[in-house]
CSV table of C-alpha atoms in Angstrom, one decimal:
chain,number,residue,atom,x,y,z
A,113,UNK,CA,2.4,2.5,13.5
A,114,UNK,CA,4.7,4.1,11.2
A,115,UNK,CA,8.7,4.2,10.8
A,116,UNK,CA,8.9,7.7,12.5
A,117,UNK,CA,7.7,5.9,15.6
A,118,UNK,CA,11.3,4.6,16.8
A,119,UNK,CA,12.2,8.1,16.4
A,120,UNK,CA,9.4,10.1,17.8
A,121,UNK,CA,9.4,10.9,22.0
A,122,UNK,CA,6.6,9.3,23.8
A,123,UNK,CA,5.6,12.5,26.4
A,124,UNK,CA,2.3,11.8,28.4
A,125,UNK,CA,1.0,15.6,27.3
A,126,UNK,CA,-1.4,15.7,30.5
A,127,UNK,CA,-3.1,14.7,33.9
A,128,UNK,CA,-5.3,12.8,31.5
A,129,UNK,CA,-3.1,10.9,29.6
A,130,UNK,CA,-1.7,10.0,32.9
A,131,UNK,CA,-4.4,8.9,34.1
A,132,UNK,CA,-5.3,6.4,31.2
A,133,UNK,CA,-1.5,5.6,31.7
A,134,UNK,CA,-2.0,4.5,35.2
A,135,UNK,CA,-5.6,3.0,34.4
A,136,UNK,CA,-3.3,0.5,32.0
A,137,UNK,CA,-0.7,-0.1,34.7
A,138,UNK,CA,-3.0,-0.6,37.6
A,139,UNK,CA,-5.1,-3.2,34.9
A,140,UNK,CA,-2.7,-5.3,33.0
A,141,UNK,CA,-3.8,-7.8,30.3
A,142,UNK,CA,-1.5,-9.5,28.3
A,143,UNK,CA,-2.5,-11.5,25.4
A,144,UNK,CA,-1.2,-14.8,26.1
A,145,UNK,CA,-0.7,-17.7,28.6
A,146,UNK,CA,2.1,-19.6,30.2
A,147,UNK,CA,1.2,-22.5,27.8
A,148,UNK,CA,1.0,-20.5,24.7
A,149,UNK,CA,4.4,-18.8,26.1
A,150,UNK,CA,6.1,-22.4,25.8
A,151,UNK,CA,4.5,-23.0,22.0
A,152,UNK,CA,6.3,-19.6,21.1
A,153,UNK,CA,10.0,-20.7,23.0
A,154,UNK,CA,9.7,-23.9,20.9
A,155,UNK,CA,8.6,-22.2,18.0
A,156,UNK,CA,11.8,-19.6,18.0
A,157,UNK,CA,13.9,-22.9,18.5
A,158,UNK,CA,12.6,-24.5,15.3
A,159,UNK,CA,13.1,-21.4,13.4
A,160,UNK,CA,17.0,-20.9,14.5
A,161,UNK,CA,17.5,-24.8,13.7
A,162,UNK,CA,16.4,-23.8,9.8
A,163,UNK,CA,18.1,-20.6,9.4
A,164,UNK,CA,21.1,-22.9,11.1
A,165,UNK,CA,20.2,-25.5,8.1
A,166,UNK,CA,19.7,-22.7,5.2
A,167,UNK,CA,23.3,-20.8,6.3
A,168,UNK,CA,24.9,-24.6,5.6
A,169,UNK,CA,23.0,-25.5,2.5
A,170,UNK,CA,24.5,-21.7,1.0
A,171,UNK,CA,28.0,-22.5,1.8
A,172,UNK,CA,28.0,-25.9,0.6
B,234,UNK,CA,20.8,-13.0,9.6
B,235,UNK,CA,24.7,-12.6,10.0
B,236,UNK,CA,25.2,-16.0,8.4
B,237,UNK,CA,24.0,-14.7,5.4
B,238,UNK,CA,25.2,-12.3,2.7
B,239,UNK,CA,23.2,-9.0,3.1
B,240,UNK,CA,22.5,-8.0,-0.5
B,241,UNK,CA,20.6,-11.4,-0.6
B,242,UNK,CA,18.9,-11.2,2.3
B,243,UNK,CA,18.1,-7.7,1.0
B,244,UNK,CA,16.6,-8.8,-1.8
B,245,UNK,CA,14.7,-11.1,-0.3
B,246,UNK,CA,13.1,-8.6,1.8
B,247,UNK,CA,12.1,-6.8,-1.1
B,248,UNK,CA,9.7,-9.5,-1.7
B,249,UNK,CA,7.7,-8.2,0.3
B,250,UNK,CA,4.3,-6.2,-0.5
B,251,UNK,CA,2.0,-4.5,1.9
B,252,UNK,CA,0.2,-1.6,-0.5
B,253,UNK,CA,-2.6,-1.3,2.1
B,254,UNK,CA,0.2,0.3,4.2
B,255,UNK,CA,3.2,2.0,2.6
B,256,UNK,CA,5.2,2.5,5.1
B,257,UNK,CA,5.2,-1.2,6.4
B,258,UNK,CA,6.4,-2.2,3.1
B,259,UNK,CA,9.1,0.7,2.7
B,260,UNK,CA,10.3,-0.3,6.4
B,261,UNK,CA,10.8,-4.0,5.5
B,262,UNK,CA,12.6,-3.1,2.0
B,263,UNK,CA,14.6,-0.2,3.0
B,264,UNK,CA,14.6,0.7,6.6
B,265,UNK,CA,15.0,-3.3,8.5
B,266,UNK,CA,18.6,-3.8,7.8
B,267,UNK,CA,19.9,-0.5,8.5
B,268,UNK,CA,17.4,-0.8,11.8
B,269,UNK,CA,19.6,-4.1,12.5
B,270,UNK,CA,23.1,-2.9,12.1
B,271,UNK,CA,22.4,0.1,13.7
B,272,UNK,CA,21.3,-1.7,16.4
B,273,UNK,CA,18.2,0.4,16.3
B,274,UNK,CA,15.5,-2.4,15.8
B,275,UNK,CA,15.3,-6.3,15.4
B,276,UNK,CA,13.1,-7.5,12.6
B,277,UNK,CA,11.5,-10.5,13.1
B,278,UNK,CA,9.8,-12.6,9.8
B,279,UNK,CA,7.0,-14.9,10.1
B,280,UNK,CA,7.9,-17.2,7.0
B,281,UNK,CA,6.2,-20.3,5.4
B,282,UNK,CA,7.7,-23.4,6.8
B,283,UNK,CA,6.9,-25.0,3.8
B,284,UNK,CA,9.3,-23.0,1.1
B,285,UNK,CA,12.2,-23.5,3.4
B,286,UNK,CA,13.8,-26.0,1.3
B,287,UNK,CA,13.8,-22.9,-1.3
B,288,UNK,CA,16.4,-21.1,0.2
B,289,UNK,CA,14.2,-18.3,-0.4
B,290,UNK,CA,11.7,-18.6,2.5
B,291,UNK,CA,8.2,-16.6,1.3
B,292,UNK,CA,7.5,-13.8,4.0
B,293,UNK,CA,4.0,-13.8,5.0
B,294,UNK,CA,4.3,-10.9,7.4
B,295,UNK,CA,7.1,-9.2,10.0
B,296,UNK,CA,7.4,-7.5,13.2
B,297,UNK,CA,10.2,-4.7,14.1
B,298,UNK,CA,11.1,-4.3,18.3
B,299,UNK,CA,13.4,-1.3,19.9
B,300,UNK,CA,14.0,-0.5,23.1
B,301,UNK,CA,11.9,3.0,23.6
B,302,UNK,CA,11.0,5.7,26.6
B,303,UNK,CA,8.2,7.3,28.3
B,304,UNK,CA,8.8,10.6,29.3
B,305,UNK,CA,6.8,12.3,32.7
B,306,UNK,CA,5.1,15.5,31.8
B,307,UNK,CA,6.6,17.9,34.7
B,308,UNK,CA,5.0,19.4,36.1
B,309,UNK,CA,2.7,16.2,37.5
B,310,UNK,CA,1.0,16.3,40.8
B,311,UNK,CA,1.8,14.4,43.5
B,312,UNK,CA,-0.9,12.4,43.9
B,313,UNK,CA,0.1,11.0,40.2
B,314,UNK,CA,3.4,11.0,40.6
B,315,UNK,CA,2.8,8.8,43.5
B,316,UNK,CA,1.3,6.6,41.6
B,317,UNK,CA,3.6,6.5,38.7
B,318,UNK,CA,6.2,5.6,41.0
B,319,UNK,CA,4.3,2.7,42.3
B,320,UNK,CA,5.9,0.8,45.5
B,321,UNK,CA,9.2,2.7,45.6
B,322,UNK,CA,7.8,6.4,46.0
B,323,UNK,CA,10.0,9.1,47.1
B,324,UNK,CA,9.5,12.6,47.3
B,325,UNK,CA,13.5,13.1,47.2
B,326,UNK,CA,12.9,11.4,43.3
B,327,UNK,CA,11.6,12.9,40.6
B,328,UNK,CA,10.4,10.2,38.1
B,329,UNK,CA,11.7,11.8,34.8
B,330,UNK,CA,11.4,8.6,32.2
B,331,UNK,CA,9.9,5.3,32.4
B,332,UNK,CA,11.4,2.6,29.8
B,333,UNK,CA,9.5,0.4,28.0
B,334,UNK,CA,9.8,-1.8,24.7
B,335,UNK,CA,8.2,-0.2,21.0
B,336,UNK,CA,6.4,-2.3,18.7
B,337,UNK,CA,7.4,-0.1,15.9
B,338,UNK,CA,6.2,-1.8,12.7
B,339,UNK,CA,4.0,-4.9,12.0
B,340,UNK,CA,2.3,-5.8,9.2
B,341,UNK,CA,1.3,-8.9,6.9
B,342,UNK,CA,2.2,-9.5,3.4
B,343,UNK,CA,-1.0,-9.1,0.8
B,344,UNK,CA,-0.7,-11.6,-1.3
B,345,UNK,CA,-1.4,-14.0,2.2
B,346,UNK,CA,-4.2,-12.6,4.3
B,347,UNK,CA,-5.3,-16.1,5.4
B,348,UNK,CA,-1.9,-17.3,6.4
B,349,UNK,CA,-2.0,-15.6,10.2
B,350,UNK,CA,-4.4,-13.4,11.8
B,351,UNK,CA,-3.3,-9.9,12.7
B,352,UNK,CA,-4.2,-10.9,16.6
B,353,UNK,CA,-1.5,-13.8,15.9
B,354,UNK,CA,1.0,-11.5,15.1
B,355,UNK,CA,0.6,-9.1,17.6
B,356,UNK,CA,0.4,-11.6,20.1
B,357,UNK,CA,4.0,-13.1,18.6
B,358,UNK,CA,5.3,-9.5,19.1
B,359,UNK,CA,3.9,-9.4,23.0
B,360,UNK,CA,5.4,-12.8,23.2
B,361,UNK,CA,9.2,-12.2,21.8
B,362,UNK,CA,9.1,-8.8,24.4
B,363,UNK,CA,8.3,-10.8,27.2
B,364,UNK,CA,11.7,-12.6,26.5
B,365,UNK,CA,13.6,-9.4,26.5
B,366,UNK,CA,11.4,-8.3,29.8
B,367,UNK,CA,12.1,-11.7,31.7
B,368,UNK,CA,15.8,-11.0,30.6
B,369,UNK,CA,16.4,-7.0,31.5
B,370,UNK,CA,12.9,-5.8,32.9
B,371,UNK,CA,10.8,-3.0,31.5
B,372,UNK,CA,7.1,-3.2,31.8
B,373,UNK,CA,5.4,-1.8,29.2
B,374,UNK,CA,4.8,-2.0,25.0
B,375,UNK,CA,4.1,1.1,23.4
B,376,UNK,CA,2.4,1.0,19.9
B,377,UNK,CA,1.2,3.8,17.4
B,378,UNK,CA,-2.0,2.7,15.9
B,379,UNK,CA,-3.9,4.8,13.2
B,380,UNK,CA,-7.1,5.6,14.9
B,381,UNK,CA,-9.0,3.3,12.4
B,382,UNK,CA,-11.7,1.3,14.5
B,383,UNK,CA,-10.9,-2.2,13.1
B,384,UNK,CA,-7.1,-1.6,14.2
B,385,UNK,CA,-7.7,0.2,17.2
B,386,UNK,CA,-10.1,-3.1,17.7
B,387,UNK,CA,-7.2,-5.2,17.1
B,388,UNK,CA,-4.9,-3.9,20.1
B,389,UNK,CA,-7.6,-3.2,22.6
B,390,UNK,CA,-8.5,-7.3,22.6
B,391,UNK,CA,-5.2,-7.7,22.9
B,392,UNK,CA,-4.5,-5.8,26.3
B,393,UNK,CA,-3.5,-2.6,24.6
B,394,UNK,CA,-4.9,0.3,26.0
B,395,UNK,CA,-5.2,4.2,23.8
B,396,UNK,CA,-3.5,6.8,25.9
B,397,UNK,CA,-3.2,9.8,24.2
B,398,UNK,CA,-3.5,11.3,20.2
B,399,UNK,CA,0.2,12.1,19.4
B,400,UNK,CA,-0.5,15.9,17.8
B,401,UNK,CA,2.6,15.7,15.6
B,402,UNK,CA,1.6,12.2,13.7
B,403,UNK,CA,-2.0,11.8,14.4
B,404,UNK,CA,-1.4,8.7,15.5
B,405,UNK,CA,-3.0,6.6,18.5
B,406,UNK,CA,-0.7,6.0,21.1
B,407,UNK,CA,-1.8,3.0,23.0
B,408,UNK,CA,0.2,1.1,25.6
B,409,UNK,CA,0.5,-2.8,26.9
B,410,UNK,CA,1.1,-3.5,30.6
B,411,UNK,CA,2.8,-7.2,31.5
C-alpha cells in the first residue's frame, strides 16, 4: 500500500482484470466470523471507554 | 481524537517507527491528521492496553480507511457488463463506477513485531469496514500490496484476491468481497 493510494483511480484496465474482478465477486471470503465480529464490537467499546477516561484525566 | 489537543496527539504519533516501510511511517507522522480533518481518511491505532494509565498510549501498529471507487473500463462487453451488474442488469444502464471502501495504509510498529500478527491487523481493518458496510453498503475492500510474496501471502489468506498490476505504481491491486 502506499499514501498515493487514496489518491490514485482504481480503473479495471481490461477484460482480464474484469474477469479476476468478477472471479472475487462471484467467490467471497471474508476473514472473520460472526463470533469474532462481536469480540471486535466489544473491543471498539473498551477502547472509546479509555480515550473517554484519558480526555478526563488531561482536563483535570 | 477531538477531545484532545492536536499538537499532542501529533506528537504522539510521531512515536511511531516503521523503517521497513517509509511511507507507513511518514503517513502516521505527517499525513493521519491532515487525512482526519480533511475528512479524507480515519486512522485507527492498535495501542497497548497496558501503558494507558501513561497518558501516552505506546502505538504498536495503525490502520487508515477512505471511502474509494472502482471505475468500469468502457468499452466492456456485455456479457461482463452483465455480470458486473449482478441481479439488477439493464441494458438502458451503463455501469460507470462501483464504490467500495480503501484500506490505504497498515502497518505495525518495529520495535513490537510480536505484539499482533499482520493477519490480525488486516483482519481488524476487514472488521471496522464491515461496520461502515452494515451502515451505508458498498461491497468491496480495495488494497495496494507490493507484489512481495510474503505480503501478497498475507492478503490472499485473508480473502483478498490480486486483480490487476497498477502500471503507474507498480503496485498489486487486490480486492476483498463481503
Amino acid at each position: 500500500m502506499a499514501t498515493s493510494s487514496f489518491d490514485r483511480p482504481f480503473i479495471l484496465q481490461d477484460d482480464e482484470a474484469v474477469l479476476k474482478f468478477l472471479e472475487a465477486m462471484e467467490h467471497p471470503a471474508p476473514p472473520f466470523t460472526p463470533e469474532e465480529m462481536r469480540a471486535f464490537h466489544e473491543s471498539v467499546e473498551g477502547g472509546r471507554r479509555l480515550l473517554k477516561t484519558m480526555s478526563s484525566r488531561s482536563k483535570s | 481524537m477531538e477531545e484532545l489537543d492536536e499538537a499532542d496527539v501529533q506528537d504522539w504519533l510521531s512515536s511511531f517507527e516503521c523503517g521497513r516501510n517509509p511511507d507507513i511511517e511518514e503517513f502516521l507522522r505527517r499525513r493521519a491528521i491532515p487525512h482526519e480533518k480533511s475528512f479524507k481518511s480515519r486512522t485507527y491505532l492498535l495501542v497497548d492496553v497496558a501503558s494507558m494509565s501513561s497518558g501516552r498510549p505506546t502505538i504498536l501498529a495503525f490502520f487508515s480507511l477512505a471511502i474509494h471507487i472502482m471505475n468500469v473500463p468502457d468499452p466492456i462487453s456485455n456479457s461482463l457488463h452483465k455480470r458486473l451488474h449482478g441481479l439488477y442488469f439493464s441494458k438502458d444502464v451503463k455501469l460507470r463506477a462501483l464504490p467500495c471502501y480503501l484500506i490505504g495504509q497498515l502497518g505495525k510498529d518495529d520495535r513490537y513485531p510480536e505484539r499482533t500478527t499482520g493477519d490480525e491487523l488486516l483482519k481488524k481493518a476487514c472488521q471496522t469496514v464491515l461496520g461502515a458496510q452494515h451502515a451505508v453498503g458498498g461491497r468491496f475492500i480495495k488494497i495496494d500490496c507490493e507484489d512481495i510474496p510474503a505480503l501478497v501471502d498475507l492478503y490472499q489468506r485473508n480473502g483478498f484476491r490480486a486483480v490487476q498490476n497498477d502500471v503507474s505504481s507498480g503496485l498489486l491491486e487486490m480486492v476483498l468481497f463481503f
